[in-house]
Short mmCIF file of C-alpha atoms in Angstrom, two decimals:
data_model
loop_
_atom_site.label_atom_id
_atom_site.label_comp_id
_atom_site.label_asym_id
_atom_site.label_seq_id
_atom_site.Cartn_x
_atom_site.Cartn_y
_atom_site.Cartn_z
CA UNK Y 37 -18.30 -192.51 -82.67
CA UNK Y 38 -18.80 -189.56 -80.78
CA UNK Y 39 -21.26 -187.33 -82.40
CA UNK Y 40 -21.04 -184.60 -80.02
CA UNK Y 41 -20.14 -181.22 -81.05
CA UNK Y 42 -17.96 -178.50 -79.55
CA UNK Y 43 -19.14 -174.99 -80.50
CA UNK Y 44 -16.62 -172.16 -80.47
CA UNK Y 45 -17.01 -168.49 -79.99
CA UNK Y 46 -16.68 -166.43 -82.88
CA UNK Y 47 -14.98 -163.80 -80.89
CA UNK Y 48 -11.73 -164.38 -79.31
CA UNK Y 49 -10.59 -162.76 -76.15
CA UNK Y 50 -9.24 -159.92 -77.58
CA UNK Y 51 -12.03 -158.89 -79.92
CA UNK Y 52 -14.27 -159.07 -76.49
CA UNK Y 53 -11.69 -156.65 -74.65
CA UNK Y 54 -11.98 -153.86 -77.63
CA UNK Y 55 -15.83 -154.35 -77.52
CA UNK Y 56 -16.04 -153.11 -74.14
CA UNK Y 57 -13.30 -150.31 -74.45
CA UNK Y 58 -15.27 -149.00 -77.55
CA UNK Y 59 -18.47 -149.35 -75.38
CA UNK Y 60 -17.13 -146.93 -72.60
CA UNK Y 61 -16.35 -144.43 -75.35
CA UNK Y 62 -19.75 -144.19 -76.38
CA UNK Y 63 -21.79 -141.37 -75.06
CA UNK Y 64 -24.86 -142.51 -72.85
CA UNK Y 65 -28.29 -143.16 -74.55
CA UNK Y 66 -30.43 -139.54 -74.16
CA UNK Y 67 -32.82 -139.56 -71.22
CA UNK Y 68 -36.31 -137.69 -72.14
CA UNK Y 69 -37.32 -134.62 -69.88
CA UNK Y 70 -40.06 -134.94 -67.59
CA UNK Y 71 -43.48 -133.54 -68.34
CA UNK Y 72 -44.07 -130.12 -66.04
CA UNK Y 73 -46.64 -131.99 -64.34
CA UNK Y 74 -44.70 -135.71 -63.84
CA UNK Y 75 -41.86 -133.31 -62.46
CA UNK Y 76 -44.06 -131.69 -60.07
CA UNK Y 77 -45.77 -135.20 -59.04
CA UNK Y 78 -42.23 -136.61 -58.38
CA UNK Y 79 -40.96 -133.79 -56.47
CA UNK Y 80 -43.82 -133.87 -54.24
CA UNK Y 81 -43.24 -137.90 -53.55
CA UNK Y 82 -39.63 -136.99 -52.73
CA UNK Y 83 -40.58 -134.35 -50.34
CA UNK Y 84 -43.17 -136.19 -48.80
CA UNK Y 85 -41.08 -139.43 -48.52
CA UNK Y 86 -38.26 -137.49 -47.04
CA UNK Y 87 -40.17 -135.78 -44.43
CA UNK Y 88 -41.74 -139.18 -43.52
CA UNK Y 89 -38.75 -140.97 -43.24
CA UNK Y 90 -36.71 -138.38 -41.15
CA UNK Y 91 -36.10 -137.97 -37.61
CA UNK Y 92 -39.37 -136.36 -37.02
CA UNK Y 93 -41.33 -139.55 -37.71
CA UNK Y 94 -39.39 -141.24 -34.75
CA UNK Y 95 -39.11 -138.46 -32.11
CA UNK Y 96 -40.60 -138.65 -28.87
CA UNK Y 97 -43.26 -136.22 -27.90
CA UNK Y 98 -41.71 -133.48 -25.92
CA UNK Y 99 -42.72 -132.95 -22.37
CA UNK Y 100 -45.30 -130.08 -21.70
CA UNK Y 101 -43.09 -127.95 -19.65
CA UNK Y 102 -40.40 -127.64 -22.58
CA UNK Y 103 -41.26 -124.76 -25.24
CA UNK Y 104 -42.64 -126.79 -28.24
CA UNK Y 105 -40.05 -125.67 -30.45
CA UNK Y 106 -38.65 -128.89 -31.95
CA UNK Y 107 -35.73 -129.16 -34.41
CA UNK Y 108 -35.21 -132.12 -36.79
CA UNK Y 109 -32.32 -132.83 -38.97
CA UNK Y 110 -34.57 -133.57 -42.11
CA UNK Y 111 -32.58 -134.29 -45.65
CA UNK Y 112 -32.16 -131.26 -47.71
CA UNK Y 113 -34.20 -132.57 -50.09
CA UNK Y 114 -36.92 -131.87 -47.47
CA UNK Y 115 -36.36 -128.04 -48.14
CA UNK Y 116 -34.40 -127.90 -44.99
CA UNK Y 117 -37.96 -127.47 -43.01
CA UNK Y 118 -37.71 -128.25 -39.34
CA UNK Y 119 -40.96 -129.52 -37.11
CA UNK Y 120 -42.08 -126.37 -34.97
CA UNK Y 121 -39.14 -124.21 -36.70
CA UNK Y 122 -38.10 -123.45 -40.11
CA UNK Y 123 -34.03 -122.41 -40.20
CA UNK Y 124 -33.46 -120.88 -43.45
CA UNK Y 125 -29.84 -119.33 -42.96
CA UNK Y 126 -26.87 -120.18 -41.18
CA UNK Y 127 -25.53 -116.45 -41.43
CA UNK Y 128 -27.14 -114.50 -38.66
CA UNK Y 129 -24.64 -111.57 -38.66
CA UNK Y 130 -25.81 -108.17 -39.98
CA UNK Y 131 -24.38 -106.97 -43.11
CA UNK Y 132 -24.72 -104.29 -45.01
CA UNK Y 133 -26.41 -104.94 -48.81
CA UNK Y 134 -25.90 -103.50 -51.88
CA UNK Y 135 -27.56 -100.21 -52.21
CA UNK Y 136 -27.95 -100.62 -56.06
CA UNK Y 137 -28.60 -103.52 -57.98
CA UNK Y 138 -29.63 -104.05 -61.65
CA UNK Y 139 -33.55 -103.70 -62.06
CA UNK Y 140 -33.96 -107.23 -63.97
CA UNK Y 141 -36.62 -107.67 -66.39
CA UNK Y 142 -38.97 -110.77 -65.20
CA UNK Y 143 -39.94 -113.49 -67.36
CA UNK Y 144 -43.75 -114.11 -66.73
CA UNK Y 145 -44.27 -117.12 -68.28
CA UNK Y 146 -41.91 -118.86 -65.75
CA UNK Y 147 -43.96 -117.69 -62.43
CA UNK Y 148 -46.64 -120.18 -62.17
CA UNK Y 149 -44.02 -123.11 -62.67
CA UNK Y 150 -41.92 -121.67 -59.80
CA UNK Y 151 -45.03 -120.46 -57.45
CA UNK Y 152 -46.50 -124.13 -57.95
CA UNK Y 153 -42.95 -125.64 -56.77
CA UNK Y 154 -43.13 -123.38 -53.59
CA UNK Y 155 -46.63 -124.45 -53.02
CA UNK Y 156 -45.59 -128.07 -53.29
CA UNK Y 157 -42.73 -127.38 -50.76
CA UNK Y 158 -45.14 -125.80 -48.48
CA UNK Y 159 -47.69 -128.19 -48.59
CA UNK Y 160 -45.45 -131.06 -47.22
CA UNK Y 161 -43.97 -128.73 -44.61
CA UNK Y 162 -44.59 -129.43 -40.76
CA UNK Y 163 -47.75 -127.80 -39.48
CA UNK Y 164 -47.33 -124.81 -36.86
CA UNK Y 165 -47.77 -126.16 -33.17
CA UNK Y 166 -48.79 -122.96 -31.63
CA UNK Y 167 -51.64 -123.11 -29.23
CA UNK Y 168 -54.01 -119.93 -28.61
CA UNK Y 169 -52.12 -119.07 -25.54
CA UNK Y 170 -48.71 -118.84 -27.14
CA UNK Y 171 -46.75 -116.36 -29.04
CA UNK Y 172 -45.51 -116.70 -32.71
CA UNK Y 173 -41.69 -115.98 -32.58
CA UNK Y 174 -40.17 -114.58 -35.97
CA UNK Y 175 -36.39 -113.58 -36.39
CA UNK Y 176 -35.18 -111.96 -39.71
CA UNK Y 177 -32.63 -109.59 -40.88
CA UNK Y 178 -34.26 -106.26 -42.22
CA UNK Y 179 -32.93 -102.86 -43.71
CA UNK Y 180 -35.47 -100.26 -45.18
CA UNK Y 181 -34.24 -96.99 -47.20
CA UNK Y 182 -34.99 -93.54 -45.54
CA UNK Y 183 -34.63 -90.11 -46.60
CA UNK Y 184 -34.00 -87.39 -44.54
CA UNK Y 185 -36.40 -84.44 -43.87
CA UNK Y 186 -35.11 -81.95 -46.43
CA UNK Y 187 -35.57 -84.76 -49.10
CA UNK Y 188 -32.92 -86.20 -51.33
CA UNK Y 189 -31.98 -89.64 -52.19
CA UNK Y 190 -33.17 -92.92 -50.04
CA UNK Y 191 -30.29 -94.36 -48.05
CA UNK Y 192 -30.26 -98.19 -47.51
CA UNK Y 193 -28.70 -98.66 -44.03
CA UNK Y 194 -26.76 -101.47 -42.53
CA UNK Y 195 -28.93 -104.63 -42.13
CA UNK Y 196 -30.19 -105.20 -38.64
CA UNK Y 197 -31.77 -108.35 -36.58
CA UNK Y 198 -35.38 -107.92 -35.88
CA UNK Y 199 -37.33 -110.41 -33.53
CA UNK Y 200 -41.02 -110.14 -32.88
CA UNK Y 201 -43.27 -112.08 -30.49
CA UNK Y 202 -47.02 -112.09 -31.74
CA UNK Y 203 -49.97 -113.23 -29.65
CA UNK Y 204 -51.37 -116.22 -31.55
CA UNK Y 205 -54.84 -115.43 -30.64
CA UNK Y 206 -54.37 -111.47 -30.73
CA UNK Y 207 -55.56 -111.22 -27.17
CA UNK Y 208 -52.25 -110.28 -25.22
CA UNK Y 209 -49.26 -107.83 -25.75
CA UNK Y 210 -46.53 -108.99 -28.07
CA UNK Y 211 -43.08 -107.81 -28.26
CA UNK Y 212 -40.68 -106.16 -31.22
CA UNK Y 213 -36.92 -106.25 -30.73
CA UNK Y 214 -34.54 -104.69 -32.86
CA UNK Y 215 -30.77 -104.19 -32.34
CA UNK Y 216 -29.93 -100.70 -31.73
CA UNK Y 217 -33.41 -99.99 -30.18
CA UNK Y 218 -35.53 -99.98 -27.28
CA UNK Y 219 -37.87 -102.94 -27.19
CA UNK Y 220 -41.47 -102.04 -28.44
CA UNK Y 221 -44.82 -103.45 -26.48
CA UNK Y 222 -47.25 -104.49 -29.46
CA UNK Y 223 -50.48 -103.62 -27.56
CA UNK Y 224 -53.84 -105.26 -28.70
CA UNK Y 225 -55.25 -102.27 -27.19
CA UNK Y 226 -54.27 -98.66 -28.83
CA UNK Y 227 -53.74 -95.69 -26.47
CA UNK Y 228 -55.99 -92.82 -26.99
CA UNK Y 229 -57.16 -89.56 -25.07
CA UNK Y 230 -60.77 -88.84 -24.57
CA UNK Y 231 -62.50 -85.66 -23.85
CA UNK Y 232 -65.92 -85.63 -21.75
CA UNK Y 233 -67.05 -82.34 -22.86
CA UNK Y 234 -65.34 -79.04 -24.72
CA UNK Y 235 -62.74 -77.49 -23.04
CA UNK Y 236 -62.16 -80.54 -20.68
CA UNK Y 237 -58.50 -82.30 -20.22
CA UNK Y 238 -57.82 -85.22 -22.10
CA UNK Y 239 -58.27 -88.42 -20.11
CA UNK Y 240 -56.15 -91.51 -21.02
CA UNK Y 241 -58.04 -94.21 -22.39
CA UNK Y 242 -57.38 -97.35 -24.86
CA UNK Y 243 -59.13 -98.14 -27.97
CA UNK Y 244 -59.72 -102.03 -28.86
CA UNK Y 245 -57.71 -102.83 -31.95
CA UNK Y 246 -59.26 -103.56 -35.37
CA UNK Y 247 -60.65 -107.49 -36.10
CA UNK Y 248 -58.13 -109.37 -37.39
CA UNK Y 249 -57.55 -109.34 -41.08
CA UNK Y 250 -55.43 -109.91 -43.91
CA UNK Y 251 -53.70 -106.45 -43.14
CA UNK Y 252 -54.04 -106.89 -39.50
CA UNK Y 253 -53.48 -110.91 -38.92
CA UNK Y 254 -53.37 -112.89 -36.08
CA UNK Y 255 -52.11 -116.71 -35.90
CA UNK Y 256 -55.43 -117.80 -35.48
CA UNK Y 257 -56.83 -115.74 -38.43
CA UNK Y 258 -54.12 -116.99 -40.61
CA UNK Y 259 -54.54 -120.50 -39.72
CA UNK Y 260 -58.40 -120.20 -40.84
CA UNK Y 261 -57.84 -118.58 -44.21
CA UNK Y 262 -59.25 -120.32 -47.12
CA UNK Y 263 -57.17 -123.01 -48.77
CA UNK Y 264 -58.83 -122.59 -52.06
CA UNK Y 265 -56.54 -119.95 -54.20
CA UNK Y 266 -59.34 -118.45 -55.73
CA UNK Y 267 -61.29 -117.73 -52.81
CA UNK Y 268 -58.33 -116.67 -51.25
CA UNK Y 269 -57.20 -114.21 -53.94
CA UNK Y 270 -60.84 -112.95 -53.54
CA UNK Y 271 -60.45 -112.44 -50.08
CA UNK Y 272 -57.40 -110.64 -50.18
CA UNK Y 273 -58.52 -108.43 -53.14
CA UNK Y 274 -61.46 -107.40 -50.84
CA UNK Y 275 -59.49 -106.86 -47.60
CA UNK Y 276 -56.96 -104.81 -49.64
CA UNK Y 277 -59.37 -102.49 -51.22
CA UNK Y 278 -59.27 -98.70 -51.04
CA UNK Y 279 -55.24 -98.63 -50.51
CA UNK Y 280 -54.84 -96.39 -53.54
CA UNK Y 281 -52.60 -97.42 -56.40
CA UNK Y 282 -52.33 -100.51 -58.39
CA UNK Y 283 -54.80 -103.44 -56.76
CA UNK Y 284 -52.81 -106.07 -57.95
CA UNK Y 285 -49.80 -104.80 -56.41
CA UNK Y 286 -51.42 -104.53 -52.79
CA UNK Y 287 -52.69 -107.76 -53.11
CA UNK Y 288 -49.15 -109.27 -54.20
CA UNK Y 289 -47.67 -107.19 -51.46
CA UNK Y 290 -50.37 -108.33 -48.77
CA UNK Y 291 -49.55 -111.89 -49.63
CA UNK Y 292 -45.82 -111.37 -49.31
CA UNK Y 293 -46.34 -109.67 -45.81
CA UNK Y 294 -48.40 -113.09 -44.96
CA UNK Y 295 -45.61 -115.19 -45.96
CA UNK Y 296 -42.69 -113.64 -43.87
CA UNK Y 297 -44.47 -111.98 -40.92
CA UNK Y 298 -46.87 -114.96 -40.15
CA UNK Y 299 -46.31 -118.69 -39.60
CA UNK Y 300 -49.52 -120.06 -41.72
CA UNK Y 301 -50.10 -123.75 -41.73
CA UNK Y 302 -48.90 -125.72 -44.63
CA UNK Y 303 -52.13 -125.87 -46.78
CA UNK Y 304 -52.60 -122.08 -46.54
CA UNK Y 305 -49.10 -121.27 -47.26
CA UNK Y 306 -49.34 -123.63 -50.55
CA UNK Y 307 -52.69 -121.53 -51.32
CA UNK Y 308 -51.04 -118.24 -50.80
CA UNK Y 309 -48.28 -119.11 -53.41
CA UNK Y 310 -51.19 -120.40 -55.97
CA UNK Y 311 -53.21 -117.25 -55.40
CA UNK Y 312 -50.06 -115.19 -56.36
CA UNK Y 313 -49.52 -117.19 -59.30
CA UNK Y 314 -53.01 -115.69 -60.51
CA UNK Y 315 -52.38 -111.87 -60.29
CA UNK Y 316 -51.75 -110.44 -63.61
CA UNK Y 317 -47.99 -109.20 -63.85
CA UNK Y 318 -45.97 -111.39 -61.84
CA UNK Y 319 -42.68 -112.70 -63.18
CA UNK Y 320 -39.56 -114.58 -62.41
CA UNK Y 321 -36.08 -113.02 -61.96
CA UNK Y 322 -33.04 -115.31 -62.25
CA UNK Y 323 -31.21 -113.91 -59.48
CA UNK Y 324 -31.91 -111.78 -56.47
CA UNK Y 325 -30.20 -111.51 -52.98
CA UNK Y 326 -32.18 -111.21 -49.60
CA UNK Y 327 -30.74 -109.59 -46.60
CA UNK Y 328 -28.62 -112.58 -45.42
CA UNK Y 329 -26.90 -112.61 -48.57
CA UNK Y 330 -28.14 -115.67 -49.80
CA UNK Y 331 -28.57 -115.77 -53.68
CA UNK Y 332 -32.00 -117.43 -55.32
CA UNK Y 333 -34.51 -117.24 -57.79
CA UNK Y 334 -37.28 -114.26 -57.17
CA UNK Y 335 -40.86 -113.97 -58.09
CA UNK Y 336 -41.64 -110.05 -58.94
CA UNK Y 337 -44.10 -107.73 -59.99
CA UNK Y 338 -43.48 -104.17 -60.87
CA UNK Y 339 -45.61 -101.17 -60.26
CA UNK Y 340 -45.29 -97.65 -59.76
CA UNK Y 341 -41.91 -97.64 -60.49
CA UNK Y 342 -41.27 -100.24 -58.02
CA UNK Y 343 -40.37 -103.87 -58.29
CA UNK Y 344 -41.35 -106.15 -55.36
CA UNK Y 345 -39.26 -109.38 -55.16
CA UNK Y 346 -39.86 -112.55 -53.33
CA UNK Y 347 -36.89 -114.54 -53.12
CA UNK Y 348 -36.60 -118.50 -53.08
CA UNK Y 349 -33.86 -120.90 -52.59
CA UNK Y 350 -33.19 -122.20 -55.77
CA UNK Y 351 -32.93 -125.88 -55.05
CA UNK Y 352 -35.59 -125.88 -52.79
CA UNK Y 353 -38.11 -123.45 -53.55
CA UNK Y 354 -38.19 -122.24 -49.92
CA UNK Y 355 -39.14 -118.67 -48.95
CA UNK Y 356 -35.99 -116.77 -48.10
CA UNK Y 357 -37.20 -113.13 -47.80
CA UNK Y 358 -38.02 -109.90 -49.90
CA UNK Y 359 -36.44 -106.96 -51.87
CA UNK Y 360 -37.94 -103.56 -52.98
CA UNK Y 361 -36.18 -102.05 -55.96
CA UNK Y 362 -36.72 -99.06 -58.14
CA UNK Y 363 -37.11 -99.37 -61.78
CA UNK Y 364 -36.97 -96.22 -62.80
CA UNK Y 365 -34.99 -93.09 -61.64
CA UNK Y 366 -36.87 -90.84 -59.20
CA UNK Y 367 -36.62 -88.39 -56.47
CA UNK Y 368 -35.80 -91.36 -54.14
CA UNK Y 369 -32.93 -92.70 -56.14
CA UNK Y 370 -31.87 -94.09 -59.33
CA UNK Y 371 -32.95 -96.90 -61.18
CA UNK Y 372 -31.75 -99.66 -59.26
CA UNK Y 373 -31.74 -98.35 -55.99
CA UNK Y 374 -32.98 -100.80 -53.20
CA UNK Y 375 -35.40 -99.60 -51.15
CA UNK Y 376 -35.82 -102.50 -48.86
CA UNK Y 377 -34.64 -106.06 -48.14
CA UNK Y 378 -35.12 -108.66 -45.81
CA UNK Y 379 -34.51 -112.48 -44.63
CA UNK Y 380 -36.25 -114.83 -42.70
CA UNK Y 381 -34.19 -116.51 -40.55
CA UNK Y 382 -36.42 -118.62 -38.23
CA UNK Y 383 -40.14 -119.06 -36.99
CA UNK Y 384 -41.29 -121.29 -34.05
CA UNK Y 385 -44.00 -120.88 -30.84
CA UNK Y 386 -43.07 -120.09 -27.32
CA UNK Y 387 -45.04 -119.38 -24.25
CA UNK Y 388 -44.01 -116.01 -23.26
CA UNK Y 389 -42.60 -112.99 -25.16
CA UNK Y 390 -38.83 -112.70 -24.81
CA UNK Y 391 -38.37 -116.27 -24.90
CA UNK Y 392 -36.32 -117.71 -27.55
CA UNK Y 393 -37.06 -121.15 -28.98
CA UNK Y 394 -34.90 -124.17 -27.67
CA UNK Y 395 -31.64 -124.66 -29.31
CA UNK Y 396 -31.02 -127.51 -31.87
CA UNK Y 397 -30.66 -130.85 -30.74
CA UNK Y 398 -27.51 -132.63 -30.91
#
């Protein structure tokens, strides 16, 4: 006798098909949000791995005869960073920025988180490769409002391109080149006139420039800044003391200048962001535009009727530029008047003033 038993499915094929169709109509299961610390850790890992696996890890060493300004095609998740250069905008044609914007109310509680993200992005950036004998090249777009001799409201001119070559160790003359103006030599020595005695004719001479500092930085000086945020903030406060006005605002502006006009090592740049997060009154604006018209999120601080804004790429936290806006109506203009705006386009190292970094490689 055959004692084997056949088992049959309790569901017909039509039932199984109906079950599949109903499953597709159901919403996906909820995914809990990451804790801020876990999000930061994952962001750091993505940035690090993207850079480590990019072309930079495999590119051959450039010959010494070629200017050491190398480009790589890193993924967008790696903050559009390139070894030896940082290109932050495809737009290089100056435009006229809006002279009036809405002076927003910053959200203070989000400033630390945004600056921490910027610090993480900076920490995995390729280190500058400028040698002491090189020049640090910075290309940007700028516009600063001016007033006539008779007074009146400030008027913001069209954006112009600005290129500067700064001696890495400060020992040689640099160069400033702006559209519509003659080149300016940035001498490490200041021209002065001396008098041997009362009634004597002035004799031309030179005066050695002040020692490098936070307000008079060189690439070599910036490279040696503390990487501990607390120590760095103490140094910035000490070297901006006595400038008048709000001491916290002086420190905030000084850090902004270092971010825009120098090329600091990744750990120093990261520390600058973390130091700025410790300054009271720093907040976040949900939207702001730099001189290139790039829209991003801004870290800001307001003092003496003016709001200084640092604009960051919303997706990558890369620093884009700065903007200064009146937060109250004054003799210089109505509330919302833009007093200044900039956009950092590229940074690199070259051997001589006037020399441009190498073009991107195909």
